[in-house]
Amino acid sequence: MIVRTRFAPSPTGVLHLGSVRTALFCWLYARHHGGNFILRIEDTDRQRSTDENVEAILEGMAWLGLDWDEGPFYQSRRFDRYQEVVEQWLQDGKAYHCYCSKAETDALREQQMAAGDRVRYDGRCRDLRKPRSGVDPVVRFRNPLEGEVVVNDKVRGTVVFENAQLDDLIIARSDGSPTYNFSVIVDDYDMGITHVIRGDDHLNNTPRQMNMLAALGAEPPEYAHLPMILGADRAKLSKRHGAVDIRDYEEQGYLPAAMLNYLVRLGWSHGDQEIFSVGEMISVFDIADVNQSASSFNPEKLRWINQQHIMAKPAKELGQALLPYLLKAGLDPARGPNPSDVAAAFHERAETLTQMAASARYCYENFTVIEANAAKKNLRPVVLEPLQAVRERLAALPEWTKEGIAAAIEETAASFNLNLGKIGQPIRVAVTGGAVSPPIDVTVWLVGQERTIRRLDHALELIAERAAAND
Ligand code: GLU
């Protein structure tokens, strides 16, 4: 058997973190088994589905590298097919027209609630022989009245539903449009889906869907219902807990592989391993390791995982990933070091690429002010001479290499009998405008010879002014 999974988002909202986790599990399961992953856009709700949301879903999936083998299929383009099944079922008596008005079903509901009964359609049109004139009927599925439906869920175990508890659900509205549960089963059947992996908010739909699949003459697929993702306060994950739109994480400088790594651990584990490459996830992922309890979203852990992925990524690739963030920060990569050199120098200090671009600003752009505290502490008259000396040595370097720079700084320190930090820190403040940066030789190298000399000259002027003011 070839495994076929599907991700079936409704484009009634943006691509939500919880949906990405579902998509990831479907994708991993298909990839692990060498099967197919299908993307299906469930846009039957024409009012609430938008093209922008479809775009956001497709872009998000592409950014994450969750590639699909078939699709995207759009349910809105398959109405003829749903109609065909409805007609067939009406002919076969598997479905029937229901003429009940809203007033009637409302009254029924009130009556059931007053009596403390379960609210459900009572099947009063089941055996109606004659159409009622002047009413556009809905179509209802003739659900079995007796017996039970057993869902052998791969996460939840065996869950039993009584048919007596399920009512005859509407499969086509009075305007002919199909309803959610119905279009899902027609598609799962037509697309040969073998494993339905989705959020456990759909567990209650499953017995209805299984009954309808049986009416189609189909074997049900395997089901796996994933536990919810909650916020730190144990409420369902929402905007209140931080960004839930996947695009916000791209914007903030998270790596796609880090997002996937973080999300795979929400509800799944493999021993106590925390860091996974995408390849590793594919090779060890199994539905049997999905846990039943809800997991909670922890932005701090996400940042930590992102940092681990930043550190593990080869400098060249990290540089490519950094490039759009430099541009977004308004920096011109042509006016400074190669982004991969920046990536190599900064990869241990940044939790996100946005942060990395911000910290590398001085490599590409001149600054106007030096941080007051750093200047006060490090640009003092006592360093005037050593700083002047190192400026001369650096200016005289015929080639701008890290080794040459390191030697120039070391020689200067030695000649003034200073330890390295005593000269390194003033240089750092002069060339970066602040007190924190990668190792000093690397920092100076990234800033470049011309800029370094100019910035040292500026710092020397400041020190001289300070010395004069102290006199
Ligand atoms: N379209 C449904 C949703 O977005 C998913 C349906 C399914 O996976 O069966 O919640």
Short mmCIF file of C-alpha atoms and ligand atoms in Angstrom, two decimals:
data_model
loop_
_atom_site.label_atom_id
_atom_site.label_comp_id
_atom_site.label_asym_id
_atom_site.label_seq_id
_atom_site.Cartn_x
_atom_site.Cartn_y
_atom_site.Cartn_z
CA MET A 1 0.00 0.00 0.00
CA ILE A 2 1.25 3.48 -0.84
CA VAL A 3 0.63 5.95 1.96
CA ARG A 4 -1.40 8.98 0.84
CA THR A 5 -1.97 11.81 3.30
CA ARG A 6 -3.58 15.16 2.80
CA PHE A 7 -3.49 18.58 4.37
CA ALA A 8 -6.89 20.18 3.95
CA PRO A 9 -6.95 23.75 5.23
CA SER A 10 -9.99 26.00 4.95
CA PRO A 11 -8.85 29.38 3.66
CA THR A 12 -11.07 31.23 6.10
CA GLY A 13 -8.02 32.54 7.94
CA VAL A 14 -4.25 32.80 7.70
CA LEU A 15 -1.96 29.77 7.98
CA HIS A 16 -2.06 29.19 11.72
CA LEU A 17 0.73 27.52 13.72
CA GLY A 18 -1.63 24.71 14.71
CA SER A 19 -2.44 24.02 11.07
CA VAL A 20 1.24 24.01 10.19
CA ARG A 21 1.80 21.35 12.84
CA THR A 22 -0.98 19.26 11.23
CA ALA A 23 0.49 19.80 7.76
CA LEU A 24 3.92 18.83 9.05
CA PHE A 25 2.72 15.55 10.57
CA CYS A 26 0.87 14.64 7.34
CA TRP A 27 3.93 15.54 5.29
CA LEU A 28 6.37 13.67 7.53
CA TYR A 29 4.22 10.58 7.56
CA ALA A 30 4.04 10.53 3.75
CA ARG A 31 7.75 11.26 3.35
CA HIS A 32 8.75 8.68 5.95
CA HIS A 33 6.80 6.00 4.09
CA GLY A 34 7.79 7.14 0.61
CA GLY A 35 4.15 8.02 -0.02
CA ASN A 36 2.29 11.02 -1.41
CA PHE A 37 1.26 14.23 0.25
CA ILE A 38 -1.75 16.02 -1.16
CA LEU A 39 -2.79 19.63 -0.65
CA ARG A 40 -6.49 20.33 -0.72
CA ILE A 41 -8.01 23.75 -0.22
CA GLU A 42 -11.41 23.39 1.45
CA ASP A 43 -13.01 26.54 0.16
CA THR A 44 -16.66 25.51 0.04
CA ASP A 45 -17.56 28.36 2.37
CA ARG A 46 -17.51 30.98 -0.36
CA GLN A 47 -18.31 33.80 2.02
CA ARG A 48 -15.43 33.26 4.40
CA SER A 49 -12.79 31.89 2.00
CA THR A 50 -10.52 34.48 0.41
CA ASP A 51 -7.85 34.44 -2.28
CA GLU A 52 -5.47 36.20 0.12
CA ASN A 53 -5.80 33.37 2.61
CA VAL A 54 -5.18 30.80 -0.14
CA GLU A 55 -2.07 32.76 -1.11
CA ALA A 56 -0.93 32.87 2.52
CA ILE A 57 -1.33 29.10 2.80
CA LEU A 58 0.58 28.37 -0.40
CA GLU A 59 3.36 30.81 0.45
CA GLY A 60 3.66 29.53 3.99
CA MET A 61 3.92 25.92 2.82
CA ALA A 62 6.53 26.87 0.22
CA TRP A 63 8.57 28.84 2.75
CA LEU A 64 8.54 25.88 5.14
CA GLY A 65 9.53 23.47 2.37
CA LEU A 66 6.39 21.37 2.89
CA ASP A 67 6.10 20.39 -0.74
CA TRP A 68 3.07 18.56 -2.04
CA ASP A 69 2.96 15.83 -4.66
CA GLU A 70 -0.57 16.51 -5.86
CA GLY A 71 -2.74 19.60 -5.84
CA PRO A 72 -3.56 22.08 -4.73
CA PHE A 73 -7.08 20.82 -5.31
CA TYR A 74 -9.88 23.29 -4.72
CA GLN A 75 -13.20 22.01 -3.44
CA SER A 76 -14.94 24.99 -5.04
CA ARG A 77 -14.02 23.50 -8.42
CA ARG A 78 -15.47 20.10 -7.63
CA PHE A 79 -19.12 21.00 -7.06
CA ASP A 80 -20.21 18.90 -10.07
CA ARG A 81 -18.67 15.84 -8.52
CA TYR A 82 -20.39 16.43 -5.17
CA GLN A 83 -23.65 16.99 -6.99
CA GLU A 84 -23.20 13.70 -8.81
CA VAL A 85 -22.84 11.78 -5.54
CA VAL A 86 -25.85 13.58 -4.06
CA GLU A 87 -27.98 12.56 -7.07
CA GLN A 88 -26.77 9.00 -6.85
CA TRP A 89 -27.54 8.78 -3.14
CA LEU A 90 -30.99 10.28 -3.64
CA GLN A 91 -31.69 7.63 -6.24
CA ASP A 92 -30.34 4.86 -4.03
CA GLY A 93 -32.23 6.09 -0.99
CA LYS A 94 -28.99 6.78 0.87
CA ALA A 95 -30.01 10.41 1.12
CA TYR A 96 -33.32 12.25 1.12
CA HIS A 97 -34.81 15.69 0.64
CA CYS A 98 -35.71 17.52 3.77
CA TYR A 99 -38.27 20.34 3.51
CA CYS A 100 -38.19 21.48 7.11
CA SER A 101 -38.12 25.26 7.42
CA LYS A 102 -35.82 27.04 9.79
CA ALA A 103 -38.81 27.78 12.01
CA GLU A 104 -39.53 24.08 12.24
CA THR A 105 -36.00 23.02 13.11
CA ASP A 106 -35.75 25.91 15.59
CA ALA A 107 -38.94 24.76 17.28
CA LEU A 108 -37.62 21.21 17.39
CA ARG A 109 -34.42 22.40 19.01
CA GLU A 110 -36.27 24.38 21.66
CA GLN A 111 -38.51 21.46 22.42
CA GLN A 112 -35.51 19.12 22.81
CA MET A 113 -33.66 21.58 24.98
CA ALA A 114 -36.69 22.11 27.20
CA ALA A 115 -37.01 18.35 27.63
CA GLY A 116 -33.30 18.06 28.37
CA ASP A 117 -32.79 15.89 25.27
CA ARG A 118 -29.83 15.92 22.94
CA VAL A 119 -30.39 18.45 20.17
CA ARG A 120 -30.60 16.57 16.90
CA TYR A 121 -32.67 16.40 13.76
CA ASP A 122 -35.42 13.85 14.39
CA GLY A 123 -35.65 12.50 10.83
CA ARG A 124 -39.19 13.70 10.20
CA CYS A 125 -38.60 14.00 6.43
CA ARG A 126 -36.95 10.59 6.17
CA ASP A 127 -39.96 8.87 4.73
CA LEU A 128 -41.72 11.79 3.16
CA ARG A 129 -43.06 10.61 -0.16
CA LYS A 130 -44.19 13.88 -1.74
CA PRO A 131 -42.16 17.05 -2.18
CA ARG A 132 -43.52 20.14 -0.51
CA SER A 133 -44.12 22.79 -3.10
CA GLY A 134 -42.52 26.19 -2.84
CA VAL A 135 -39.64 24.97 -0.66
CA ASP A 136 -36.08 24.38 -1.85
CA PRO A 137 -35.13 21.31 0.13
CA VAL A 138 -31.81 20.46 1.68
CA VAL A 139 -30.44 16.95 1.25
CA ARG A 140 -29.75 14.82 4.31
CA PHE A 141 -27.72 11.66 4.64
CA ARG A 142 -29.69 8.69 5.89
CA ASN A 143 -27.49 7.77 8.83
CA PRO A 144 -27.94 4.24 10.22
CA LEU A 145 -30.33 4.30 13.19
CA GLU A 146 -28.73 1.50 15.13
CA GLY A 147 -25.37 0.02 15.88
CA GLU A 148 -22.14 1.75 16.58
CA VAL A 149 -19.19 3.23 14.77
CA VAL A 150 -15.79 2.26 16.08
CA VAL A 151 -12.94 4.62 15.36
CA ASN A 152 -9.55 2.96 15.84
CA ASP A 153 -7.68 6.16 16.17
CA LYS A 154 -3.91 5.92 15.95
CA VAL A 155 -3.50 8.54 18.65
CA ARG A 156 -6.66 8.31 20.73
CA GLY A 157 -7.10 4.55 20.62
CA THR A 158 -10.54 3.03 20.23
CA VAL A 159 -13.40 5.51 20.37
CA VAL A 160 -16.96 4.21 20.05
CA PHE A 161 -19.93 6.27 18.85
CA GLU A 162 -23.58 5.13 18.96
CA ASN A 163 -25.45 5.69 15.72
CA ALA A 164 -28.47 6.59 17.80
CA GLN A 165 -26.55 9.66 18.90
CA LEU A 166 -25.83 10.84 15.36
CA ASP A 167 -28.52 12.49 13.30
CA ASP A 168 -29.08 12.70 9.56
CA LEU A 169 -26.70 15.42 8.64
CA ILE A 170 -27.24 17.86 5.80
CA ILE A 171 -24.96 17.06 2.87
CA ALA A 172 -26.26 19.67 0.42
CA ARG A 173 -27.78 23.02 1.32
CA SER A 174 -30.92 24.30 -0.37
CA ASP A 175 -28.79 26.16 -2.92
CA GLY A 176 -27.13 22.84 -3.81
CA SER A 177 -23.77 23.63 -2.19
CA PRO A 178 -22.13 20.73 -0.35
CA THR A 179 -21.42 20.79 3.38
CA TYR A 180 -18.07 20.25 5.03
CA ASN A 181 -18.34 16.62 6.19
CA PHE A 182 -19.71 15.50 2.86
CA SER A 183 -17.18 17.17 0.56
CA VAL A 184 -14.39 15.85 2.79
CA ILE A 185 -15.43 12.23 2.39
CA VAL A 186 -16.01 12.48 -1.36
CA ASP A 187 -12.52 13.94 -1.68
CA ASP A 188 -10.84 11.53 0.73
CA TYR A 189 -12.37 8.73 -1.32
CA ASP A 190 -11.61 10.16 -4.79
CA MET A 191 -8.07 11.10 -3.79
CA GLY A 192 -7.36 7.66 -2.34
CA ILE A 193 -6.38 9.03 1.07
CA THR A 194 -5.04 6.24 3.28
CA HIS A 195 -4.32 8.24 6.44
CA VAL A 196 -6.33 11.17 7.72
CA ILE A 197 -4.18 13.08 10.19
CA ARG A 198 -5.87 16.18 11.62
CA GLY A 199 -6.67 18.11 14.78
CA ASP A 200 -8.77 16.35 17.38
CA ASP A 201 -11.48 18.98 17.05
CA HIS A 202 -12.53 16.77 14.12
CA LEU A 203 -12.84 13.54 16.11
CA ASN A 204 -16.60 13.97 16.49
CA ASN A 205 -16.99 14.29 12.72
CA THR A 206 -15.25 10.99 12.15
CA PRO A 207 -18.15 8.56 12.79
CA ARG A 208 -20.38 10.55 10.43
CA GLN A 209 -17.65 10.55 7.82
CA MET A 210 -17.10 6.80 8.25
CA ASN A 211 -20.81 6.14 7.76
CA MET A 212 -20.82 8.18 4.58
CA LEU A 213 -17.68 6.49 3.28
CA ALA A 214 -19.43 3.16 3.84
CA ALA A 215 -22.34 4.49 1.78
CA LEU A 216 -19.86 5.16 -1.01
CA GLY A 217 -18.71 1.58 -0.71
CA ALA A 218 -15.30 2.68 0.55
CA GLU A 219 -13.06 1.31 3.27
CA PRO A 220 -12.36 4.06 5.77
CA PRO A 221 -8.81 5.41 5.92
CA GLU A 222 -6.75 5.22 9.10
CA TYR A 223 -7.39 8.14 11.41
CA ALA A 224 -5.01 9.99 13.68
CA HIS A 225 -6.38 12.92 15.66
CA LEU A 226 -3.72 15.21 17.02
CA PRO A 227 -3.92 16.82 20.44
CA MET A 228 -4.47 20.55 20.59
CA ILE A 229 -1.83 23.19 21.01
CA LEU A 230 -2.48 25.43 23.99
CA GLY A 231 -1.03 28.68 25.26
CA ALA A 232 0.95 28.85 28.50
CA ASP A 233 -2.35 29.48 30.33
CA ARG A 234 -3.74 26.19 28.96
CA ALA A 235 -6.30 27.98 26.77
CA LYS A 236 -6.50 27.18 23.06
CA LEU A 237 -3.58 28.82 21.24
CA SER A 238 -4.62 32.19 19.87
CA LYS A 239 -3.28 35.65 19.11
CA ARG A 240 -3.31 36.44 22.81
CA HIS A 241 -0.35 34.08 23.25
CA GLY A 242 1.78 35.68 20.53
CA ALA A 243 1.86 35.52 16.77
CA VAL A 244 -0.05 32.58 15.28
CA ASP A 245 0.32 33.51 11.60
CA ILE A 246 3.26 31.59 10.17
CA ARG A 247 4.26 34.64 8.09
CA ASP A 248 4.99 36.56 11.28
CA TYR A 249 7.72 34.06 12.10
CA GLU A 250 9.28 34.43 8.69
CA GLU A 251 9.14 38.18 9.21
CA GLN A 252 10.80 37.87 12.62
CA GLY A 253 13.72 35.91 11.24
CA TYR A 254 13.02 32.31 12.14
CA LEU A 255 14.48 29.58 9.94
CA PRO A 256 11.91 27.28 8.33
CA ALA A 257 13.74 24.20 9.62
CA ALA A 258 13.66 25.62 13.15
CA MET A 259 9.91 26.24 12.92
CA LEU A 260 9.39 22.65 11.82
CA ASN A 261 11.68 21.39 14.57
CA TYR A 262 9.79 23.36 17.18
CA LEU A 263 6.37 22.30 15.90
CA VAL A 264 7.26 18.61 15.54
CA ARG A 265 7.94 18.50 19.27
CA LEU A 266 4.45 19.79 20.07
CA GLY A 267 2.77 16.48 20.64
CA TRP A 268 5.49 14.17 19.37
CA SER A 269 8.77 12.97 20.81
CA HIS A 270 11.67 10.72 20.00
CA GLY A 271 13.42 9.85 23.25
CA ASP A 272 14.54 13.12 24.75
CA GLN A 273 16.03 14.54 21.58
CA GLU A 274 15.15 18.21 21.03
CA ILE A 275 17.04 19.20 17.91
CA PHE A 276 16.18 17.57 14.61
CA SER A 277 17.16 18.38 11.08
CA VAL A 278 14.35 17.96 8.57
CA GLY A 279 16.00 14.79 7.27
CA GLU A 280 16.15 13.33 10.78
CA MET A 281 12.49 14.13 11.38
CA ILE A 282 11.56 12.27 8.22
CA SER A 283 13.60 9.26 9.14
CA VAL A 284 12.33 8.84 12.71
CA PHE A 285 8.77 10.22 12.57
CA ASP A 286 6.00 7.85 13.50
CA ILE A 287 2.38 8.45 14.46
CA ALA A 288 2.79 5.89 17.26
CA ASP A 289 4.98 8.42 19.07
CA VAL A 290 2.34 11.17 19.06
CA ASN A 291 1.10 11.73 22.58
CA GLN A 292 -2.49 12.13 23.59
CA SER A 293 -2.27 15.17 25.77
CA ALA A 294 -2.31 18.74 24.58
CA SER A 295 1.01 20.55 24.46
CA SER A 296 1.67 24.17 25.14
CA PHE A 297 3.30 26.78 23.00
CA ASN A 298 6.50 28.21 24.42
CA PRO A 299 7.99 31.14 22.47
CA GLU A 300 11.19 31.03 24.53
CA LYS A 301 11.87 27.46 23.49
CA LEU A 302 11.13 28.37 19.89
CA ARG A 303 13.81 31.07 20.05
CA TRP A 304 16.28 28.64 21.58
CA ILE A 305 15.61 26.08 18.84
CA ASN A 306 16.00 28.77 16.21
CA GLN A 307 19.35 29.69 17.66
CA GLN A 308 20.47 26.05 17.59
CA HIS A 309 19.55 25.87 13.90
CA ILE A 310 21.30 29.16 13.18
CA MET A 311 24.45 27.78 14.80
CA ALA A 312 24.26 24.50 12.91
CA LYS A 313 23.72 26.00 9.47
CA PRO A 314 26.74 26.26 7.15
CA ALA A 315 27.85 29.90 6.84
CA LYS A 316 27.16 30.09 3.14
CA GLU A 317 23.56 28.96 3.48
CA LEU A 318 23.05 31.10 6.55
CA GLY A 319 24.38 34.08 4.59
CA GLN A 320 21.83 33.44 1.87
CA ALA A 321 19.10 33.22 4.46
CA LEU A 322 20.33 36.45 6.05
CA LEU A 323 20.34 38.45 2.82
CA PRO A 324 16.61 39.32 2.71
CA TYR A 325 16.78 40.43 6.34
CA LEU A 326 19.69 42.77 5.60
CA LEU A 327 17.68 44.27 2.76
CA LYS A 328 14.64 44.60 4.96
CA ALA A 329 16.76 46.41 7.55
CA GLY A 330 17.58 48.90 4.80
CA LEU A 331 21.20 47.71 4.48
CA ASP A 332 22.91 47.44 1.14
CA PRO A 333 24.92 44.19 0.97
CA ALA A 334 27.06 45.71 -1.77
CA ARG A 335 28.34 48.31 0.71
CA GLY A 336 29.86 45.90 3.18
CA PRO A 337 31.04 42.37 3.84
CA ASN A 338 29.68 39.23 2.26
CA PRO A 339 26.58 38.13 4.21
CA SER A 340 28.07 34.67 4.68
CA ASP A 341 31.05 36.23 6.52
CA VAL A 342 28.63 38.17 8.71
CA ALA A 343 26.67 34.96 9.31
CA ALA A 344 29.85 33.12 10.33
CA ALA A 345 30.82 35.89 12.75
CA PHE A 346 27.40 36.43 14.32
CA HIS A 347 25.87 32.97 14.37
CA GLU A 348 26.54 32.36 18.03
CA ARG A 349 24.99 35.62 19.15
CA ALA A 350 21.66 35.87 17.35
CA GLU A 351 18.40 34.16 18.15
CA THR A 352 16.80 35.32 14.90
CA LEU A 353 17.96 36.58 11.52
CA THR A 354 16.25 39.89 12.18
CA GLN A 355 18.41 40.30 15.26
CA MET A 356 21.48 39.28 13.30
CA ALA A 357 20.81 41.88 10.62
CA ALA A 358 20.28 44.54 13.28
CA SER A 359 23.52 43.68 15.09
CA ALA A 360 25.47 43.76 11.84
CA ARG A 361 24.27 47.25 10.91
CA TYR A 362 27.67 48.89 11.57
CA CYS A 363 29.25 46.56 8.98
CA TYR A 364 27.20 48.18 6.25
CA GLU A 365 26.30 51.62 7.45
CA ASN A 366 28.01 54.40 9.34
CA PHE A 367 26.66 55.33 12.73
CA THR A 368 26.35 58.83 14.01
CA VAL A 369 26.53 58.35 17.74
CA ILE A 370 28.60 56.08 19.92
CA GLU A 371 26.74 54.55 22.87
CA ALA A 372 27.31 57.01 25.71
CA ASN A 373 28.30 54.50 28.38
CA ALA A 374 30.63 52.56 26.13
CA ALA A 375 32.32 55.80 25.03
CA LYS A 376 32.68 57.07 28.57
CA LYS A 377 34.22 53.88 29.80
CA ASN A 378 36.49 53.03 26.88
CA LEU A 379 37.41 56.14 24.92
CA ARG A 380 39.57 57.74 27.59
CA PRO A 381 42.70 59.86 27.27
CA VAL A 382 44.91 56.96 28.46
CA VAL A 383 44.15 55.01 25.25
CA LEU A 384 44.90 57.92 22.95
CA GLU A 385 48.45 56.81 22.18
CA PRO A 386 47.88 53.07 21.79
CA LEU A 387 44.80 53.74 19.65
CA GLN A 388 46.82 56.12 17.48
CA ALA A 389 49.52 53.47 17.12
CA VAL A 390 47.12 50.71 16.17
CA ARG A 391 45.45 53.05 13.69
CA GLU A 392 48.84 53.51 11.95
CA ARG A 393 49.53 49.78 11.90
CA LEU A 394 46.10 48.96 10.49
CA ALA A 395 46.35 51.71 7.89
CA ALA A 396 49.69 50.32 6.77
CA LEU A 397 48.45 46.76 6.25
CA PRO A 398 48.93 45.89 2.60
CA GLU A 399 46.32 43.17 2.79
CA TRP A 400 43.17 43.22 4.90
CA THR A 401 43.20 39.79 6.55
CA LYS A 402 42.06 38.63 9.98
CA GLU A 403 45.59 37.39 10.71
CA GLY A 404 47.17 40.71 9.75
CA ILE A 405 44.65 42.60 11.86
CA ALA A 406 45.18 40.33 14.87
CA ALA A 407 48.96 40.77 14.58
CA ALA A 408 48.64 44.57 14.34
CA ILE A 409 46.53 44.66 17.51
CA GLU A 410 48.78 42.24 19.40
CA GLU A 411 51.96 44.09 18.48
CA THR A 412 50.46 47.38 19.58
CA ALA A 413 49.32 45.91 22.89
CA ALA A 414 52.76 44.42 23.48
CA SER A 415 54.57 47.65 22.69
CA PHE A 416 52.49 49.52 25.27
CA ASN A 417 52.63 46.67 27.72
CA LEU A 418 48.84 46.38 27.74
CA ASN A 419 46.78 43.27 27.82
CA LEU A 420 44.70 42.70 24.69
CA GLY A 421 41.35 43.68 26.15
CA LYS A 422 42.67 47.08 27.16
CA ILE A 423 43.14 47.95 23.52
CA GLY A 424 40.58 45.63 21.98
CA GLN A 425 37.62 47.21 23.74
CA PRO A 426 38.38 50.82 22.73
CA ILE A 427 38.84 49.62 19.15
CA ARG A 428 35.51 47.81 19.34
CA VAL A 429 33.70 50.88 20.63
CA ALA A 430 35.33 53.03 17.96
CA VAL A 431 34.46 50.79 15.01
CA THR A 432 31.03 49.48 16.11
CA GLY A 433 29.68 52.31 18.22
CA GLY A 434 28.92 49.87 21.03
CA ALA A 435 30.52 47.51 23.53
CA VAL A 436 29.45 44.15 22.10
CA SER A 437 30.60 42.46 18.92
CA PRO A 438 32.28 39.30 17.63
CA PRO A 439 36.03 38.84 18.37
CA ILE A 440 37.86 42.07 17.68
CA ASP A 441 39.98 40.90 14.73
CA VAL A 442 36.87 39.53 12.99
CA THR A 443 34.88 42.65 13.78
CA VAL A 444 37.55 44.96 12.38
CA TRP A 445 37.95 42.73 9.33
CA LEU A 446 34.19 42.85 8.62
CA VAL A 447 34.05 46.62 8.99
CA GLY A 448 36.79 46.97 6.37
CA GLN A 449 40.00 48.97 6.22
CA GLU A 450 38.75 52.32 5.06
CA ARG A 451 35.85 52.47 7.48
CA THR A 452 37.99 51.23 10.36
CA ILE A 453 40.54 53.97 9.84
CA ARG A 454 37.86 56.64 9.52
CA ARG A 455 36.09 55.49 12.65
CA LEU A 456 39.34 55.27 14.62
CA ASP A 457 40.15 58.83 13.55
CA HIS A 458 36.76 59.97 14.74
CA ALA A 459 37.26 58.23 18.09
CA LEU A 460 40.74 59.77 18.41
CA GLU A 461 39.21 63.20 17.90
CA LEU A 462 36.64 62.54 20.59
CA ILE A 463 39.35 61.42 23.01
CA ALA A 464 41.45 64.47 22.22
CA GLU A 465 38.47 66.76 22.87
CA ARG A 466 37.87 64.98 26.13
CA ALA A 467 41.51 65.31 27.13
CA ALA A 468 41.40 69.02 26.31
CA ALA A 469 38.21 69.49 28.32
CA ASN A 470 39.84 67.77 31.32
CA ASP A 471 42.88 70.02 31.24
N1 GLU B 1 -10.81 21.91 6.45
C1 GLU B 1 -10.72 21.42 7.77
C2 GLU B 1 -10.07 22.46 8.67
O1 GLU B 1 -9.42 23.36 8.19
C3 GLU B 1 -9.90 20.15 7.89
C4 GLU B 1 -10.66 18.99 7.46
C5 GLU B 1 -9.95 17.69 7.65
O2 GLU B 1 -8.73 17.65 7.86
O3 GLU B 1 -10.66 16.69 7.54
O4 GLU B 1 -10.22 22.37 9.86
#
